[in-house]
Coordinates of C-alpha atoms in Angstrom, one line a residue:
Chain A
M21 CA 2.1 5.1 -71.3
K22 CA 0.8 8.5 -70.5
Q23 CA -1.2 7.2 -67.7
I24 CA 1.8 5.4 -66.2
S25 CA 3.8 8.6 -66.2
I26 CA 0.9 10.5 -64.5
L27 CA 0.8 7.7 -61.9
A28 CA 4.6 8.0 -61.4
V29 CA 4.4 11.7 -60.9
V30 CA 1.5 11.5 -58.5
T31 CA 3.3 8.7 -56.5
A32 CA 6.5 10.7 -56.3
F33 CA 4.5 13.7 -55.2
L34 CA 2.9 11.7 -52.5
F35 CA 6.2 10.4 -51.2
I36 CA 7.6 13.9 -51.0
G37 CA 4.5 15.0 -49.2
F38 CA 4.9 12.2 -46.6
Q39 CA 8.5 13.0 -46.2
A40 CA 7.8 16.6 -45.4
D41 CA 4.8 16.1 -43.2
A42 CA 5.2 12.8 -41.3
Q43 CA 5.6 13.5 -37.7
K44 CA 8.1 11.5 -35.8
V45 CA 6.9 10.1 -32.5
F46 CA 9.3 8.3 -30.1
A47 CA 8.0 6.4 -27.2
T48 CA 9.0 4.4 -24.1
R49 CA 7.2 2.4 -21.5
N50 CA 10.3 2.1 -19.2
G51 CA 10.9 5.7 -18.4
R52 CA 12.3 6.4 -15.0
I53 CA 11.1 9.1 -12.6
T54 CA 12.5 9.3 -9.1
F55 CA 11.8 11.7 -6.2
E56 CA 13.5 12.4 -3.0
S57 CA 12.9 14.6 -0.1
P58 CA 15.6 17.3 0.2
T59 CA 15.3 17.1 4.0
D60 CA 15.0 13.3 4.6
G61 CA 17.1 11.1 2.4
D62 CA 15.0 8.0 3.4
V63 CA 12.0 9.5 1.6
K64 CA 13.0 8.3 -1.8
A65 CA 11.2 6.3 -4.5
V66 CA 11.7 5.3 -8.0
N67 CA 9.2 4.4 -10.8
N68 CA 10.7 2.5 -13.7
E69 CA 7.5 2.1 -15.6
V70 CA 6.8 5.5 -16.9
T71 CA 5.1 5.7 -20.3
S72 CA 6.4 8.7 -22.2
R73 CA 6.2 10.0 -25.7
I74 CA 8.1 12.8 -27.5
A75 CA 7.3 14.1 -31.0
D76 CA 9.4 16.3 -33.2
N77 CA 6.6 18.9 -33.2
G78 CA 7.6 19.5 -29.6
Q79 CA 4.9 17.6 -27.7
L80 CA 6.0 15.6 -24.7
T81 CA 3.9 13.4 -22.5
F82 CA 4.4 11.3 -19.4
S83 CA 2.0 9.0 -17.6
L84 CA 2.6 6.8 -14.6
L85 CA 0.8 4.9 -11.9
M86 CA 1.4 6.2 -8.4
K87 CA 1.6 2.6 -7.1
G88 CA 4.5 2.1 -9.4
F89 CA 6.7 4.2 -7.1
K90 CA 8.9 1.7 -5.2
F91 CA 10.3 2.7 -1.8
K92 CA 13.0 0.8 0.1
L93 CA 10.7 0.7 3.1
A94 CA 7.5 -1.4 2.5
E95 CA 5.8 0.5 5.2
M96 CA 6.7 3.9 3.8
Q97 CA 5.4 2.8 0.4
E98 CA 2.0 1.8 2.0
H99 CA 1.8 5.2 3.8
F100 CA 2.7 7.0 0.6
N101 CA -0.1 5.3 -1.3
D102 CA -2.7 5.2 1.5
Q103 CA -2.3 8.6 3.2
Y104 CA -0.4 11.0 1.0
A105 CA -0.8 10.2 -2.7
E106 CA -4.2 8.5 -2.1
S107 CA -3.3 6.2 -5.0
T108 CA -6.6 4.3 -5.0
K109 CA -8.5 7.5 -5.5
F110 CA -5.9 9.1 -7.8
P111 CA -4.1 6.2 -9.5
R112 CA -2.3 8.2 -12.2
A113 CA 0.0 11.1 -12.6
D114 CA 0.1 12.7 -16.0
F115 CA 2.1 15.4 -17.8
K116 CA 1.3 17.0 -21.1
G117 CA 3.7 19.7 -22.3
N118 CA 5.5 21.3 -25.2
I119 CA 9.2 22.1 -25.8
V120 CA 9.2 25.9 -25.7
N121 CA 12.5 26.3 -27.6
L122 CA 11.7 23.7 -30.3
K123 CA 13.6 25.6 -32.9
E124 CA 16.9 24.9 -31.1
V125 CA 16.3 21.1 -31.2
N126 CA 17.2 19.2 -34.4
F127 CA 15.7 15.7 -34.0
T128 CA 17.5 14.5 -37.1
K129 CA 21.0 15.6 -36.0
D130 CA 22.9 13.9 -33.2
G131 CA 23.7 16.2 -30.3
S132 CA 22.7 17.5 -27.0
Y133 CA 20.1 20.2 -26.8
K134 CA 19.0 22.2 -23.7
V135 CA 15.3 22.4 -23.6
S136 CA 12.6 24.1 -21.6
V137 CA 9.4 22.2 -21.4
K138 CA 6.1 23.9 -20.3
G139 CA 3.0 22.0 -19.6
D140 CA 0.3 20.7 -17.3
L141 CA 1.2 18.3 -14.5
T142 CA -1.8 16.4 -13.0
M143 CA -1.4 14.6 -9.7
H144 CA -3.6 13.9 -6.8
G145 CA -6.5 15.3 -8.7
V146 CA -4.8 18.7 -9.1
T147 CA -3.5 20.2 -12.4
K148 CA -0.7 22.7 -12.3
N149 CA 1.3 24.4 -15.0
V150 CA 5.0 23.7 -14.6
T151 CA 8.2 24.5 -16.4
V152 CA 10.9 21.9 -16.5
N153 CA 14.4 22.5 -17.7
G154 CA 16.3 19.6 -19.1
V155 CA 18.3 18.1 -21.9
V156 CA 17.3 16.2 -25.0
E157 CA 20.1 14.2 -26.5
I158 CA 19.8 12.7 -29.9
K159 CA 22.0 9.6 -30.6
A160 CA 21.7 7.6 -33.7
G161 CA 18.4 9.2 -34.4
K162 CA 16.9 8.2 -31.0
P163 CA 16.2 10.9 -28.4
T164 CA 16.9 10.6 -24.6
A165 CA 15.3 13.2 -22.3
R166 CA 16.5 14.2 -18.8
G167 CA 15.2 16.8 -16.5
S168 CA 14.7 17.7 -12.9
F169 CA 12.3 20.0 -11.0
V170 CA 11.0 20.6 -7.6
I171 CA 7.4 19.9 -6.5
S172 CA 5.9 21.6 -3.6
L173 CA 3.4 19.1 -2.3
K174 CA 1.1 21.7 -1.0
D175 CA 0.4 22.8 -4.6
F176 CA -1.1 19.4 -5.2
K177 CA -3.1 19.3 -2.0
I178 CA -0.9 16.5 -0.6
D179 CA -0.5 17.0 3.1
A180 CA 2.8 15.4 4.0
S181 CA 4.1 18.3 6.0
S182 CA 5.1 15.9 8.8
V183 CA 7.4 14.1 6.4
T184 CA 8.5 16.6 3.8
E185 CA 7.1 19.7 2.1
K186 CA 9.0 19.4 -1.1
V187 CA 10.4 16.7 -3.3
D188 CA 13.1 16.8 -5.9
V189 CA 12.0 15.0 -9.0
E190 CA 14.3 13.6 -11.6
V191 CA 13.2 12.3 -15.0
S192 CA 15.1 10.1 -17.4
C193 CA 13.7 8.5 -20.5
Q194 CA 15.3 6.7 -23.4
Y195 CA 13.0 6.6 -26.4
Q196 CA 12.7 4.1 -29.2
Chain B
M15 CA -10.6 1.5 -70.8
K16 CA -11.1 -0.9 -68.0
T17 CA -7.5 -0.6 -66.9
L18 CA -7.6 3.1 -67.1
L19 CA -10.6 3.2 -64.7
K20 CA -8.8 0.9 -62.3
R21 CA -5.7 3.1 -62.4
S22 CA -7.6 6.3 -61.9
L23 CA -9.4 4.7 -58.9
A24 CA -6.1 3.7 -57.4
V25 CA -4.7 7.2 -57.8
L26 CA -7.8 8.6 -56.3
C27 CA -7.5 6.3 -53.3
L28 CA -3.9 7.3 -52.8
I29 CA -4.7 11.0 -53.0
C30 CA -7.4 10.5 -50.5
T31 CA -5.2 8.7 -48.0
H32 CA -2.6 11.4 -48.6
F33 CA -5.0 14.2 -47.6
F34 CA -6.3 12.1 -44.7
A35 CA -2.8 11.8 -43.4
H36 CA -2.4 15.5 -43.7
A37 CA -5.6 16.3 -41.8
Q38 CA -4.8 13.8 -39.0
Q39 CA -1.9 15.3 -37.2
V40 CA -0.7 13.1 -34.4
D41 CA -1.7 14.5 -31.1
L42 CA 0.4 13.0 -28.3
F43 CA -1.9 14.4 -25.7
K44 CA -4.9 12.5 -27.0
M45 CA -2.7 9.5 -27.6
Q46 CA -1.7 9.5 -24.0
D47 CA -5.2 9.8 -22.7
S48 CA -6.5 6.9 -24.8
A49 CA -3.5 4.7 -23.9
S50 CA -3.9 5.4 -20.2
A51 CA -7.6 4.7 -20.3
A52 CA -7.0 1.4 -22.1
E53 CA -4.3 0.5 -19.6
D54 CA -6.5 1.3 -16.6
K55 CA -9.2 -0.9 -18.0
N56 CA -6.8 -3.9 -17.9
K57 CA -5.1 -3.5 -14.6
T58 CA -5.6 -5.3 -11.3
E59 CA -5.6 -3.1 -8.2
R60 CA -4.4 -4.6 -5.0
T61 CA -6.2 -3.4 -1.9
L62 CA -3.8 -1.7 0.6
N63 CA -4.1 -1.1 4.3
T64 CA -7.2 -3.1 5.1
F65 CA -6.2 -2.3 8.7
Y66 CA -3.5 0.2 9.9
S67 CA -1.6 -2.5 11.8
T68 CA -1.1 -6.2 12.3
R69 CA -3.3 -6.0 15.4
L70 CA -6.6 -4.3 15.7
V71 CA -6.6 -4.0 19.5
T72 CA -5.3 -7.4 20.7
T73 CA -6.5 -9.5 17.8
Q74 CA -4.4 -10.2 14.8
T75 CA -5.5 -8.7 11.5
V76 CA -4.9 -10.0 8.0
E77 CA -2.0 -7.4 7.7
I78 CA 1.6 -8.6 7.4
T79 CA 4.6 -6.6 8.6
G80 CA 6.5 -5.3 5.5
K81 CA 9.3 -7.4 4.2
G82 CA 12.6 -6.6 5.9
S83 CA 10.9 -4.5 8.6
M84 CA 10.9 -5.1 12.3
D85 CA 7.9 -4.0 14.3
F86 CA 8.6 -3.3 18.0
R87 CA 5.4 -3.4 19.8
I88 CA 4.6 -2.6 23.4
N89 CA 1.1 -3.4 24.7
H90 CA -0.2 -2.2 28.0
R91 CA -3.3 -3.1 29.9
F92 CA -4.1 -1.3 33.1
A93 CA -6.3 -2.5 36.0
P94 CA -10.0 -2.0 35.8
L95 CA -11.5 1.5 36.0
N96 CA -14.0 0.5 38.7
Q97 CA -11.2 0.2 41.3
G98 CA -11.8 3.9 42.0
F99 CA -9.5 6.8 42.8
Y100 CA -7.3 4.8 45.3
N101 CA -5.8 2.9 42.3
L102 CA -6.2 6.0 40.1
F103 CA -8.9 4.2 38.1
G104 CA -6.6 1.3 37.4
L105 CA -3.6 3.2 36.3
D106 CA -1.5 2.1 39.3
F107 CA -1.2 -1.4 37.9
V108 CA -0.1 -2.3 34.4
S109 CA 0.5 -5.6 32.5
A110 CA 2.7 -5.3 29.5
R111 CA 3.6 -7.4 26.5
I112 CA 6.8 -6.5 24.7
G113 CA 7.2 -8.0 21.3
F114 CA 9.1 -8.0 18.1
D115 CA 7.6 -8.9 14.8
F116 CA 9.5 -9.5 11.6
G117 CA 8.4 -9.3 8.0
L118 CA 10.1 -12.3 6.3
S119 CA 8.5 -11.9 2.9
D120 CA 5.6 -10.0 1.3
N121 CA 3.1 -12.5 2.8
L122 CA 4.9 -14.1 5.8
M123 CA 5.7 -12.7 9.2
I124 CA 6.8 -14.1 12.6
G125 CA 6.7 -12.6 16.0
I126 CA 7.9 -13.2 19.5
G127 CA 6.7 -11.6 22.8
R128 CA 6.8 -11.7 26.5
T129 CA 3.9 -10.8 28.8
G130 CA 4.3 -9.9 32.4
T131 CA 1.0 -11.5 33.6
N132 CA 1.6 -15.2 34.1
K133 CA 5.1 -14.7 32.7
E134 CA 4.2 -15.9 29.3
G135 CA 6.5 -16.2 26.3
D136 CA 4.8 -16.5 22.9
G137 CA 5.6 -16.9 19.3
F138 CA 3.6 -16.9 16.2
L139 CA 3.7 -17.3 12.4
K140 CA 1.2 -15.5 10.1
Y141 CA 0.8 -16.1 6.4
R142 CA -1.3 -14.2 3.9
I143 CA -2.9 -16.7 1.5
L144 CA -5.0 -14.4 -0.6
R145 CA -5.1 -10.7 -1.2
Q146 CA -8.1 -8.6 -2.0
Q147 CA -7.9 -7.0 -5.4
S148 CA -10.1 -5.6 -8.1
G149 CA -9.9 -5.0 -11.8
T150 CA -9.4 -7.7 -14.4
K151 CA -8.8 -10.1 -11.6
N152 CA -11.4 -9.8 -8.8
V153 CA -10.7 -11.2 -5.3
P154 CA -13.3 -10.0 -2.8
V155 CA -11.4 -10.7 0.5
T156 CA -7.9 -11.0 2.0
I157 CA -7.3 -14.3 3.9
S158 CA -4.5 -14.9 6.3
L159 CA -3.6 -17.8 8.6
L160 CA -2.2 -17.6 12.1
G161 CA -0.4 -20.3 14.1
A162 CA 0.5 -19.2 17.7
M163 CA 1.9 -20.8 20.8
A164 CA 2.6 -19.6 24.3
Y165 CA 4.5 -20.9 27.2
R166 CA 3.2 -20.0 30.7
G167 CA 6.3 -19.6 32.9
V168 CA 4.7 -18.7 36.2
R169 CA 5.8 -20.8 39.2
Y170 CA 3.1 -22.8 40.8
A171 CA 3.7 -23.0 44.6
D172 CA 1.7 -26.2 45.1
P173 CA 4.0 -29.2 44.3
T174 CA 1.1 -31.6 44.3
L175 CA -0.1 -30.0 41.1
N176 CA 2.9 -31.6 39.3
V177 CA 2.9 -29.2 36.4
K178 CA 4.9 -30.4 33.5
T179 CA 6.3 -28.4 30.6
K180 CA 3.6 -29.6 28.2
D181 CA 1.0 -28.4 30.7
R182 CA 2.3 -24.9 30.2
M183 CA 1.8 -24.8 26.5
Y184 CA -1.1 -23.2 24.7
Y185 CA -1.8 -23.4 21.0
T186 CA -3.9 -21.3 18.7
A187 CA -4.9 -21.6 15.0
Q188 CA -6.8 -18.8 13.4
L189 CA -8.2 -18.1 10.0
M190 CA -8.7 -14.5 9.1
V191 CA -11.0 -13.3 6.4
A192 CA -11.2 -9.6 5.9
R193 CA -12.7 -7.2 3.4
K194 CA -12.0 -3.5 2.9
F195 CA -15.4 -2.3 1.8
N196 CA -14.2 1.2 1.0
E197 CA -11.5 3.7 2.1
H198 CA -13.1 3.9 5.5
T199 CA -14.7 0.6 6.5
S200 CA -13.0 -2.8 6.9
L201 CA -14.5 -5.9 8.5
Q202 CA -12.8 -9.2 9.5
I203 CA -14.1 -12.5 10.7
S204 CA -11.7 -14.8 12.6
P205 CA -12.7 -18.4 13.3
T206 CA -10.3 -19.6 16.0
Y207 CA -9.3 -22.9 17.6
T208 CA -7.4 -22.9 20.9
R209 CA -5.9 -25.8 22.7
Y210 CA -5.2 -25.9 26.4
N211 CA -3.0 -28.9 27.2
R212 CA -4.2 -28.7 30.8
K213 CA -6.7 -26.6 32.6
L214 CA -5.0 -25.0 35.6
F215 CA -7.2 -23.2 38.1
L216 CA -10.0 -23.2 35.5
T217 CA -13.3 -25.0 35.6
G218 CA -15.9 -25.6 33.0
G219 CA -15.1 -24.9 29.3
A220 CA -12.9 -27.5 27.5
Q221 CA -9.4 -28.2 26.5
D222 CA -10.3 -27.7 22.8
L223 CA -12.0 -24.4 22.4
F224 CA -13.6 -22.7 19.4
S225 CA -14.5 -19.1 19.0
I226 CA -15.2 -16.6 16.3
G227 CA -13.8 -13.0 16.3
F228 CA -15.5 -10.1 14.7
L229 CA -13.4 -7.1 13.9
A230 CA -14.4 -3.7 12.5
R231 CA -12.5 -0.6 11.5
Q232 CA -14.0 2.7 10.7
K233 CA -11.7 5.5 9.6
V234 CA -12.7 8.9 10.7
S235 CA -9.8 10.8 9.1
K236 CA -6.7 9.8 7.0
R237 CA -4.8 9.0 10.2
V238 CA -7.4 8.1 12.8
S239 CA -9.7 5.2 12.9
I240 CA -12.1 3.7 15.5
N241 CA -11.9 0.0 16.0
A242 CA -13.9 -2.7 17.7
E243 CA -13.3 -6.4 18.3
Y244 CA -15.5 -9.1 19.9
F245 CA -15.2 -12.8 20.3
V246 CA -18.0 -15.3 20.7
Q247 CA -17.0 -18.6 22.3
T248 CA -18.7 -21.9 21.9
Q249 CA -17.7 -23.0 25.4
R250 CA -16.5 -20.8 28.2
F251 CA -14.5 -21.3 31.4
D252 CA -16.5 -20.6 34.5
G253 CA -16.5 -16.9 35.4
T254 CA -15.3 -15.7 32.1
Y255 CA -16.9 -13.3 29.6
N256 CA -16.6 -12.8 25.9
P257 CA -13.9 -10.1 25.2
L258 CA -15.0 -6.8 23.8
S259 CA -12.6 -4.0 23.0
I260 CA -13.2 -0.6 21.5
G261 CA -10.3 1.6 20.5
V262 CA -8.8 4.4 18.4
D263 CA -5.8 4.1 16.1
I264 CA -3.6 7.1 15.6
Q265 CA -1.2 6.8 12.7
T266 CA 1.9 9.0 12.6
G267 CA 4.7 8.2 10.1
G268 CA 6.4 5.0 11.4
H269 CA 4.4 4.8 14.6
V270 CA 0.9 3.6 15.3
F271 CA -0.7 4.5 18.7
Q272 CA -3.6 2.3 19.7
L273 CA -5.7 3.5 22.6
H274 CA -8.6 1.4 23.8
F275 CA -11.0 0.2 26.5
T276 CA -11.3 -3.5 27.0
N277 CA -12.6 -6.0 29.5
S278 CA -9.7 -8.4 29.0
I279 CA -6.2 -8.3 30.4
G280 CA -4.6 -11.0 28.3
M281 CA -2.5 -10.2 25.2
N282 CA -2.0 -13.6 23.8
E283 CA -4.8 -15.4 21.9
H284 CA -5.7 -18.0 24.6
T285 CA -5.7 -15.5 27.4
F286 CA -7.7 -12.6 25.9
I287 CA -10.2 -14.8 24.2
H288 CA -10.7 -17.4 26.9
E289 CA -9.5 -15.9 30.2
T290 CA -11.4 -12.6 30.3
F291 CA -12.8 -12.4 33.8
G292 CA -14.0 -8.8 33.5
S293 CA -17.5 -7.8 32.5
W294 CA -18.4 -4.6 30.7
G295 CA -21.7 -4.7 32.5
K296 CA -20.0 -4.6 35.9
G297 CA -17.6 -1.9 34.9
D298 CA -14.5 -4.1 34.8
I299 CA -13.2 -2.0 31.9
R300 CA -9.5 -1.5 31.5
Y301 CA -7.7 1.3 29.7
G302 CA -5.0 0.0 27.5
F303 CA -2.6 1.2 24.7
N304 CA -0.3 -0.3 22.2
I305 CA 2.7 1.4 20.6
S306 CA 4.1 0.1 17.4
R307 CA 7.3 1.4 15.9
I308 CA 8.6 0.1 12.6
F309 CA 12.3 -0.3 12.0
T310 CA 14.0 -1.3 8.8
L311 CA 16.6 -4.0 8.9
G312 CA 19.4 -4.5 6.4
G313 CA 21.2 -1.2 6.4
K314 CA 21.1 1.7 4.0
K315 CA 22.1 0.6 0.6
N316 CA 21.7 2.1 -2.9
K317 CA 22.0 5.7 -1.9

């Protein structure tokens, strides 16, 4: 009898422990990232196969294949992969960051939270620290993240000056 | 006693897992790296841009015009350089082919064209059967098939020749096998069959002709490549030579400029492979250039 009660106490303690410590991770494989040139509206592509994860400890990651960017113009897509992004040499773009103002986000409570995410963006073999402002929305316990930022292609050693110098990037992910 | 031991063990195990779970905080950064690595291991990479364009100099490459795109191509061949300064080294005379190519699907294209010399109209269909790829699925080469025909519209003054419509038709079937060895070097072999329904002002050779084309591309920068193409014929018309062309491709956005030197004036398969009367050895070299401009058909949707 005594043993059973000890067991019960330990088990209860364990459960409480898990409750307090378990980290919640949300993920998606169908995140959406688009970019568009601010000077030439034809230079526009969308990638709907972005893998992304967000955890309630503030970590946020994105990973995508450069060849996953779809352009309206098949020729433009080939040039993008062949000459600018050099997708065979650098197939992946990757972001690893943290929510700076994590205290203002409550993952357990529905609502819309403004966030600032700081982290390392790796693309075309170059890693740069970037800050992205966006919104994390919690709905029925599941987060959605949206954000936008501007990339100066020179920073990533992509020489596309004849096409565009900057691109506006938009991110939209609905996590499960 | 036995049950007590069992229970203690179970509790111990639980505590262990508990601490283990504590120690192992989930790190999304590491999780992403391992997931990406696993994914990269299982993917198949399609080879892009074996050649810059659907033609190397005059010869068709395995490339297909993008779906929904129209490629407006103007090819020029000048007179031979060895005509000297009086003809400005050949630049006073030019033969041109104006053509439109259309990408029908990812692997199928058609094209039509008109050449000044001999007033030829031509049409072709090119289909990519196989695409080079690496990864889980390895395909070492890209293979395309070409079917082309041309109609020679020039008027023959001599009525006794009795030239019928079918005598003006020329047919070509070509198999193209290409491999992109690395970012810089691509090679292609093109076994070719050409049919002359009638030999007009040509002696020797045959009406059914076989040849093999050799094409090479060497990139010297991201936007510039040096190209060469050469055809070996099994049978030749009298007075003709094997065509050899050496050129440079310059790629700028939606345009490709192709500048080259060649001993052939023809721009359709049967003419440039089998009716090349110039010889590199004798200096019958012509300057030529192609301009390709890609347009998109189908309006601007989904803004």
